[in-house]
Amino acid sequence: MDQLTWWRGAVIYQIYPRSMLDTNGDGVGDLQGIINKLDYIASLNVDAIWISPFFTSPMKDFGYDISDYRDVDPMFGSMQDFDDLIAKAHSLNIKVIIDQVLSHTSDQHQWFIESREDRANAKQDWYVWAKPNEDGTPPNNWLAIFGGCAWEWEPRRQQYYLHNFLTSQPDLNFHNEDVRNAVLDNVQFWLDKGVDGFRLDAITFCFHDDLLRDNPAKPKDKRQGRGFSEDNPYAYQYHYFNNTRPETVSFIEDLRALINRYPGAVTLGEVSSEDSLATMAEYTQGNERLHMAYSFELLTDDFSAEYIRETVEALEGRIGDGWPCWAIGNHDVQRVASRWGKGQATPEMIKMLNAMLCSLRGSVCSYQGEELGLTEAKIEYGQLQDPFGIAFWPMFKGRDGCRTPMPWSEKSLNAGFSEAKPWLPVATAHYALSVESQEQDEQSILNSYRHFLGWRKKHPTLINGDIEFIVTAEPILSFIRSDEGISYLICFNLDAQQQTLTLPEMGIDEVLIDHGLVNGTVSNGLLTLPPYGCFYAQLTSI
């Protein structure tokens, strides 16, 4: 692995700490739990872990509301635990990426506590404050993703403050140079601790329009959910002025300049904008911005060969020398086995989806539990923890269903996650999908995942190669990956019915069958793909 470019084509395993493993008996996962499972994670053949927030927080948004950027919340352990985690991960040749939530803080952060006191303190303009209209209403029509107006009244200042998410997550004022410098200092703190990179949460939300112009209305036929449901009022606007502002690029370049002082450290941006693919391309352009970015474009309900092909092609056509990162699941969306499987996902389908994701050009984020084929857990209203789900119940049931604890042992209390009552219940259907159960089955989703990622490492073309799609009828997704004179034809059947495809007129040198997946067969120029079958073939060199 090249230590400077290790991230290109890397598989990054996302850990949601609350749900990995509880070692201190409080029902919540912790850093020692991650350390305990690092050998397991190494066995998956992934290259890095991305750890969702573990910083000091009141946990109103479960760690994405940070009150101290430079300390570990006692719920998760201590700074020594984090140091031990870094050391063990590196001993296993696993890179460590951590979340950074730069655009907003908790309202319990000392910066905000000081800023809200009056209009004359040293941090009076560290957050986005605005006077009310003459009639006392908020300064504009901006909405919060988690529901309602994006402005909250602060009686001490007789002003409103901006919050793009919860009212307890006030937005920092990135137009203030002191704020930008303080944020970069916090990033440097973790670089000095030895982290290998950052996943940048809500990076498009750092800057706001300083003229506070209203967002224009969005026609009903243009409303779509990307990280929020379409019936959320947030979908009713074009978000031109409360995020994805031009100034963000300059800050990203400052951030990259800092990162470059730590060779091998990387940045991965989460992009959500009116045109996320265009923003991904803009934010990763050249060597002075983000190393890579991912969006919600494959985290939607849309599932077809055409949609996947057109999404990837659209980015490839714009990204130039930038580098993509793809994900089909994370802690914010319904699990892919349920979302794309529509409740009928078979092990073969899940194996195929994992392989398909890891065969696209780019790096990969793989969410914990995807290697087991975990489905979305059913959470009753009385069990909900997610404020997003509570606000929009029952039309949108929130994000708790993808955040339930990892099942380690089918026959253990709480599937081996905790000896106490877990913060979210272990899904009944997940017991049979436990790690212990799947490790005993050579044909399990888990062992397929391990085998495929190990096989992928032996084929650099799948990691570094260009991609060119072949237009095929549904439900077949087909493309060619090429690198240094080696080309692979790759096909996936996205359906539960057998499919036949007339192969393009190109010479096949060797059919690759050692990837461990359900394999297609070739006869008389026809490719037959079993249900959820795959086909990898090296093409004859020209």
XYZ file of C-alpha atoms in Angstrom:
542
model
C 0.000 0.000 0.000
C 1.410 3.396 -1.016
C 1.309 5.410 2.192
C 0.544 8.668 0.366
C -2.176 7.402 -1.973
C -3.540 4.528 0.125
C -7.007 6.090 0.024
C -7.437 5.735 -3.748
C -9.675 2.723 -4.135
C -9.668 2.030 -0.394
C -12.567 0.281 1.332
C -13.471 2.341 4.409
C -15.519 0.570 7.077
C -17.833 2.953 8.906
C -18.204 2.343 12.633
C -21.135 3.787 14.555
C -19.555 3.610 18.036
C -22.800 3.496 20.001
C -23.692 0.237 18.291
C -20.422 -1.645 17.822
C -19.827 -3.253 21.256
C -20.551 -2.219 24.849
C -17.711 -3.168 27.210
C -18.674 -1.214 30.351
C -22.262 -2.390 30.756
C -24.153 0.850 30.135
C -25.932 -0.341 26.989
C -23.942 1.949 24.696
C -20.977 0.951 22.548
C -17.596 2.484 23.350
C -14.019 2.881 22.166
C -12.889 -0.248 24.023
C -15.598 -2.068 22.107
C -14.048 -0.920 18.838
C -10.603 -1.987 20.039
C -12.058 -5.380 20.966
C -13.389 -5.822 17.419
C -10.435 -4.489 15.424
C -9.157 -7.999 14.716
C -12.566 -8.854 13.295
C -12.554 -5.692 11.196
C -9.051 -6.494 9.929
C -10.318 -9.925 8.888
C -12.764 -8.215 6.523
C -9.849 -7.023 4.358
C -10.882 -3.385 4.580
C -8.267 -0.640 4.428
C -9.549 1.893 6.945
C -12.190 2.611 9.543
C -14.274 5.763 9.787
C -15.506 6.333 13.324
C -18.633 8.425 13.786
C -18.384 11.101 16.532
C -17.170 10.098 19.986
C -16.460 13.633 21.221
C -17.941 15.298 24.308
C -21.589 15.964 23.543
C -25.022 16.288 25.170
C -26.071 13.678 22.587
C -29.139 15.531 21.344
C -28.078 14.342 17.867
C -25.998 11.446 19.175
C -22.588 13.027 18.890
C -23.094 15.256 15.873
C -23.697 18.064 18.376
C -20.234 18.603 19.818
C -19.565 20.557 23.007
C -15.801 19.846 23.130
C -13.935 18.996 19.934
C -10.792 17.951 21.800
C -12.030 15.360 24.248
C -13.718 11.966 24.346
C -17.194 11.798 25.826
C -17.056 9.678 29.013
C -19.823 7.559 27.513
C -17.264 6.276 24.999
C -14.215 6.158 27.276
C -11.102 8.274 27.583
C -8.428 9.852 25.444
C -6.156 6.997 26.462
C -8.704 4.612 24.948
C -8.514 6.562 21.714
C -4.715 6.483 21.742
C -4.865 2.714 22.278
C -7.348 2.404 19.411
C -5.032 4.280 17.044
C -2.070 2.130 18.082
C -3.876 -1.179 17.615
C -5.470 -0.180 14.315
C -2.117 0.864 12.920
C -0.540 -2.389 14.116
C -3.162 -4.165 12.002
C -2.422 -1.902 9.015
C -5.813 -0.213 9.344
C -6.018 3.541 8.795
C -8.210 5.598 11.139
C -10.561 8.293 9.840
C -12.697 10.251 12.281
C -15.720 12.478 11.815
C -15.347 16.229 12.009
C -18.518 18.286 12.334
C -17.259 21.722 11.372
C -20.358 23.695 10.382
C -22.092 23.743 13.766
C -21.567 22.986 17.446
C -23.761 22.025 20.356
C -25.478 24.893 22.144
C -23.528 23.669 25.182
C -20.177 24.454 23.575
C -18.321 27.181 25.471
C -18.114 29.234 22.290
C -21.894 29.428 22.046
C -22.438 29.929 25.764
C -20.243 33.016 25.529
C -21.625 34.203 22.193
C -25.261 34.142 23.295
C -24.726 36.282 26.407
C -24.765 39.678 24.691
C -23.716 41.519 21.564
C -20.416 42.811 22.963
C -18.463 39.705 24.051
C -15.320 38.386 22.352
C -17.281 35.712 20.488
C -20.371 37.766 19.745
C -20.097 37.068 15.990
C -18.797 33.480 16.121
C -22.284 32.236 15.278
C -24.838 33.400 12.732
C -26.916 36.035 14.503
C -29.571 38.206 12.864
C -32.015 40.815 14.026
C -35.728 40.135 13.583
C -37.888 41.749 10.943
C -39.952 44.745 12.025
C -42.827 42.417 12.901
C -40.596 40.150 15.012
C -40.439 37.332 12.487
C -37.171 35.598 11.508
C -34.925 37.369 8.996
C -35.724 35.039 6.099
C -37.488 31.834 5.055
C -34.690 29.332 5.646
C -35.781 25.950 6.995
C -34.009 23.362 9.146
C -33.602 19.827 7.853
C -34.919 18.420 11.126
C -38.120 20.410 10.855
C -39.421 23.940 11.109
C -37.754 27.321 10.888
C -33.935 27.445 10.780
C -33.922 30.426 13.169
C -34.259 30.305 16.957
C -34.890 33.328 19.183
C -32.334 34.186 21.849
C -33.827 36.583 24.428
C -30.474 37.644 25.884
C -29.381 39.135 22.578
C -32.844 39.909 21.223
C -31.709 38.192 18.015
C -32.201 34.981 16.126
C -29.454 32.410 15.584
C -29.206 30.037 12.637
C -29.442 26.268 12.989
C -29.624 24.109 9.870
C -30.313 21.030 11.969
C -31.620 20.905 15.573
C -32.230 24.100 17.542
C -29.475 22.809 19.851
C -26.988 22.823 16.924
C -26.209 26.493 16.227
C -24.296 27.249 13.041
C -20.840 28.762 13.265
C -20.152 31.958 11.329
C -17.462 30.911 8.865
C -17.301 34.448 7.487
C -15.342 35.187 10.673
C -11.624 34.442 10.203
C -11.188 33.687 13.918
C -13.821 30.953 13.613
C -12.106 29.402 10.621
C -8.749 29.429 12.421
C -10.236 27.899 15.567
C -11.863 25.135 13.524
C -8.570 24.386 11.768
C -6.797 24.294 15.136
C -9.244 21.609 16.290
C -8.543 19.592 13.156
C -4.800 19.885 13.759
C -5.248 18.586 17.305
C -6.418 15.232 15.939
C -3.777 15.152 13.220
C -1.192 15.483 15.968
C -2.895 12.562 17.730
C -2.116 10.413 14.695
C -5.400 10.100 12.812
C -5.137 9.310 9.106
C -7.971 11.495 7.904
C -11.350 13.055 8.380
C -14.861 12.454 7.163
C -16.281 15.950 6.984
C -19.898 15.984 8.045
C -22.220 18.543 6.413
C -19.243 20.281 4.772
C -21.579 22.140 2.383
C -23.172 23.939 5.358
C -20.121 25.857 6.576
C -20.989 29.141 4.883
C -24.277 31.004 4.552
C -25.271 33.912 2.343
C -24.214 36.969 4.327
C -27.062 38.974 2.775
C -29.525 36.441 4.238
C -31.530 36.256 1.018
C -34.650 34.069 0.904
C -34.392 30.662 -0.704
C -36.672 30.374 -3.753
C -39.557 27.917 -3.769
C -39.086 24.564 -5.490
C -41.886 23.236 -7.732
C -43.560 20.091 -6.508
C -42.253 17.998 -9.404
C -38.662 18.985 -8.538
C -38.770 17.974 -4.890
C -36.619 15.010 -3.990
C -35.145 13.709 -0.797
C -31.392 13.393 -0.396
C -30.905 12.743 3.300
C -34.460 13.858 4.055
C -37.897 12.723 2.943
C -39.766 14.421 0.128
C -42.674 15.387 2.380
C -40.290 17.332 4.631
C -40.890 21.084 4.072
C -37.133 21.333 3.589
C -37.694 19.798 0.149
C -39.934 22.735 -0.786
C -37.011 25.120 -1.326
C -33.925 25.464 -3.491
C -31.177 25.767 -0.884
C -29.064 28.277 -2.700
C -28.412 30.629 0.202
C -28.149 28.578 3.392
C -25.505 26.132 2.114
C -23.053 25.311 -0.710
C -21.868 28.884 -0.921
C -18.884 29.841 -3.133
C -16.758 30.748 -0.109
C -16.697 27.093 0.957
C -14.129 26.281 -1.721
C -11.598 28.710 -0.268
C -12.006 27.208 3.204
C -11.589 23.694 1.786
C -8.318 24.820 0.221
C -7.146 26.153 3.596
C -8.104 22.848 5.182
C -6.205 20.918 2.506
C -3.120 23.074 3.063
C -3.186 22.007 6.712
C -3.766 18.352 5.854
C -0.842 18.387 3.415
C 1.492 19.012 6.329
C 0.684 15.461 7.457
C 1.663 13.160 4.568
C -0.865 10.414 3.957
C -3.717 12.132 5.795
C -6.919 12.429 3.768
C -10.215 14.284 3.626
C -13.573 12.755 2.699
C -16.425 15.215 2.328
C -20.113 14.450 2.779
C -21.852 16.428 0.066
C -25.523 17.329 0.031
C -26.553 20.128 -2.318
C -28.975 20.991 -5.087
C -26.609 19.269 -7.529
C -24.521 16.979 -5.357
C -22.577 15.423 -8.225
C -21.494 18.849 -9.479
C -20.496 19.839 -5.951
C -18.529 16.615 -5.493
C -16.619 17.416 -8.682
C -16.001 21.021 -7.614
C -14.858 20.099 -4.113
C -12.380 17.424 -5.299
C -10.959 19.280 -8.308
C -7.169 19.339 -8.552
C -4.806 18.669 -5.679
C -5.737 21.616 -3.471
C -9.226 20.610 -2.292
C -10.758 17.472 -0.799
C -9.126 14.152 -1.597
C -12.551 12.605 -2.191
C -16.234 13.147 -1.560
C -19.424 11.137 -1.455
C -23.056 12.103 -1.736
C -26.491 10.637 -1.106
C -26.979 9.798 -4.793
C -26.682 6.028 -4.211
C -28.327 6.275 -0.790
C -31.785 6.722 -2.290
C -34.668 4.370 -3.042
C -33.762 4.495 -6.738
C -32.404 1.114 -7.773
C -31.918 0.156 -11.385
C -29.024 -0.428 -13.729
C -29.913 2.780 -15.543
C -29.954 4.859 -12.361
C -26.617 3.520 -11.114
C -25.026 3.888 -14.561
C -26.290 7.429 -15.124
C -25.321 8.525 -11.596
C -21.749 7.270 -11.879
C -21.393 8.492 -15.480
C -22.642 11.943 -14.509
C -19.944 12.250 -11.880
C -17.246 10.769 -14.102
C -18.103 13.316 -16.767
C -17.536 16.184 -14.333
C -14.917 15.087 -11.856
C -11.835 15.335 -14.069
C -8.796 14.530 -11.918
C -10.928 14.389 -8.767
C -11.650 11.141 -6.991
C -15.073 9.745 -6.055
C -16.151 7.713 -3.081
C -19.317 5.610 -3.243
C -21.624 4.330 -0.522
C -24.936 2.471 -0.612
C -25.542 2.705 3.136
C -24.643 4.713 6.216
C -26.017 5.773 9.602
C -28.504 8.226 8.061
C -30.474 6.042 5.635
C -32.500 2.853 5.605
C -30.260 -0.197 5.308
C -29.620 -1.155 1.703
C -30.818 -4.737 2.196
C -34.271 -3.300 2.941
C -34.135 -0.165 0.808
C -33.094 -1.831 -2.447
C -34.202 -5.326 -1.446
C -37.768 -4.139 -0.743
C -37.961 -6.636 2.095
C -37.098 -9.563 -0.175
C -33.316 -9.394 -0.339
C -31.635 -12.777 -0.593
C -28.067 -13.505 0.501
C -27.112 -13.658 -3.189
C -28.516 -10.171 -3.770
C -26.603 -8.710 -0.822
C -23.374 -10.374 -1.913
C -23.885 -8.943 -5.387
C -24.562 -5.433 -4.057
C -21.386 -5.440 -1.956
C -19.372 -6.627 -4.966
C -21.008 -4.090 -7.283
C -20.176 -1.228 -4.924
C -16.572 -2.368 -4.634
C -16.209 -2.716 -8.405
C -17.049 0.896 -9.258
C -14.243 3.368 -9.854
C -13.459 5.151 -6.622
C -13.119 4.514 -2.944
C -15.859 2.827 -0.934
C -17.604 3.486 2.361
C -19.099 0.294 3.756
C -21.374 0.686 6.779
C -21.059 -1.714 9.711
C -23.462 -4.620 9.269
C -23.439 -4.536 5.481
C -20.969 -7.411 5.612
C -23.690 -9.368 7.432
C -26.604 -8.310 5.246
C -28.416 -6.607 8.112
C -31.904 -5.377 7.287
C -33.602 -2.244 8.596
C -34.762 -2.852 12.148
C -38.361 -2.108 13.063
C -38.422 0.441 15.871
C -41.632 1.239 17.680
C -42.445 4.885 18.396
C -41.882 4.416 22.117
C -38.371 3.071 21.412
C -37.280 5.932 19.133
C -34.156 7.872 20.054
C -33.649 9.853 16.833
C -35.068 13.405 17.088
C -35.455 13.449 13.292
C -37.746 10.409 13.433
C -39.686 11.686 16.442
C -40.393 14.970 14.632
C -41.604 13.367 11.404
C -43.294 10.189 12.698
C -45.080 8.253 11.251
C -44.375 9.242 7.629
C -40.623 9.206 8.270
C -39.522 6.855 11.017
C -36.071 8.286 11.452
C -32.621 6.771 11.361
C -32.745 4.423 14.335
C -33.584 1.404 12.181
C -30.086 1.386 10.663
C -28.328 2.215 13.943
C -29.271 -0.793 16.063
C -26.515 -2.820 17.759
C -24.257 -5.195 15.869
C -25.210 -8.850 16.443
C -22.148 -10.812 17.512
C -23.611 -14.059 18.874
C -27.016 -15.542 18.099
C -27.372 -17.318 21.445
C -26.121 -14.521 23.712
C -28.066 -11.863 25.564
C -28.641 -8.901 23.229
C -26.742 -10.829 20.544
C -23.513 -10.322 22.478
C -23.605 -6.536 22.145
C -24.199 -5.707 25.808
C -25.098 -7.324 29.112
C -27.320 -4.313 29.854
C -30.400 -3.041 28.056
C -29.068 -1.628 24.759
C -29.720 2.004 23.841
C -31.674 0.620 20.875
C -33.074 -2.911 20.773
C -31.310 -5.640 18.818
C -33.573 -6.549 15.916
C -35.048 -10.041 16.299
C -34.162 -10.854 12.678
C -30.524 -9.926 13.290
C -29.751 -12.729 15.745
C -29.606 -15.329 12.979
C -27.307 -13.010 10.984
C -24.777 -12.756 13.816
C -21.053 -12.803 13.159
C -20.654 -16.041 15.107
C -23.339 -17.781 13.041
C -22.027 -16.559 9.692
C -18.420 -17.415 10.438
C -19.430 -21.073 10.620
C -20.955 -20.981 7.116
C -18.477 -20.862 4.242
C -21.203 -19.538 1.932
C -22.399 -16.777 4.264
C -22.647 -13.123 3.313
C -19.841 -12.374 5.788
C -17.423 -14.875 4.302
C -18.329 -13.758 0.786
C -17.560 -10.164 1.797
C -14.185 -11.154 3.228
C -13.304 -13.298 0.256
C -14.290 -10.726 -2.332
C -12.335 -7.892 -0.706
C -9.296 -10.134 -0.425
C -9.690 -11.081 -4.101
C -10.127 -7.430 -5.085
C -6.753 -6.556 -3.566
C -5.143 -8.982 -6.011
C -6.596 -7.137 -8.992
C -5.253 -3.561 -9.080
C -7.399 -2.782 -12.105
C -10.458 -2.909 -9.829
C -8.821 -0.393 -7.514
C -7.128 2.029 -9.893
C -8.726 1.492 -13.281
C -10.873 3.808 -15.359
C -14.529 2.940 -15.897
C -16.574 2.845 -19.084
C -20.199 1.740 -19.022
C -21.870 -0.437 -21.608
C -25.539 0.381 -22.103
C -27.525 -2.794 -21.505
C -31.199 -3.497 -20.949
C -32.533 -3.769 -17.425
C -31.715 -5.363 -15.082
C -28.089 -5.804 -16.159
C -25.381 -3.342 -15.146
C -22.261 -3.655 -17.280
C -18.977 -1.763 -17.502
C -15.277 -2.100 -18.288
C -12.481 -1.257 -15.851
C -9.087 -0.594 -17.475
C -5.623 0.149 -16.141
C -2.113 -0.227 -17.573
C -3.152 -2.373 -20.512
C -5.433 -4.689 -18.509
C -9.205 -4.510 -18.991
C -12.013 -6.336 -17.225
C -15.566 -6.722 -18.443
C -17.874 -6.723 -15.400
C -21.607 -7.490 -15.412
C -24.214 -7.728 -12.648
C -27.733 -9.084 -12.734
C -29.762 -6.852 -10.427
C -32.798 -9.130 -10.571
C -34.067 -12.356 -9.004
C -34.676 -13.838 -12.486
C -32.021 -15.327 -14.749
C -30.914 -12.974 -17.538
C -29.190 -13.444 -20.883
C -26.984 -10.863 -22.541
C -25.351 -10.851 -25.966
C -21.747 -10.022 -25.202
C -20.154 -7.035 -26.901
C -17.765 -7.887 -29.697
C -14.592 -8.043 -27.694
C -12.223 -10.873 -27.050
C -12.372 -12.574 -23.663
C -8.994 -13.807 -22.550
C -10.033 -15.322 -19.232
C -13.215 -15.616 -17.199
C -12.446 -14.880 -13.552
C -14.287 -17.299 -11.303
C -12.360 -17.140 -8.041
C -14.214 -14.131 -6.622
C -16.598 -16.399 -4.732
C -19.839 -14.976 -6.176
C -22.619 -16.567 -8.210
C -20.944 -16.642 -11.601
C -22.308 -16.148 -15.085
C -21.482 -18.510 -17.941
C -20.654 -17.844 -21.596
C -21.784 -19.935 -24.567
C -21.873 -18.946 -28.247
C -21.471 -15.272 -27.488
C -24.256 -15.241 -24.909
C -23.742 -14.479 -21.247
C -26.181 -16.155 -18.896
C -26.407 -14.545 -15.486
C -28.173 -16.446 -12.696
C -30.342 -14.486 -10.252
C -28.088 -11.771 -8.801
C -25.209 -13.288 -10.708
C -21.906 -11.590 -11.515
C -19.425 -11.856 -14.343
C -15.779 -10.806 -14.361
C -13.632 -11.447 -17.417
C -10.235 -10.196 -18.506
C -10.371 -8.958 -22.060
C -7.812 -9.819 -24.712
C -5.143 -7.141 -24.990
C -5.146 -5.188 -28.223
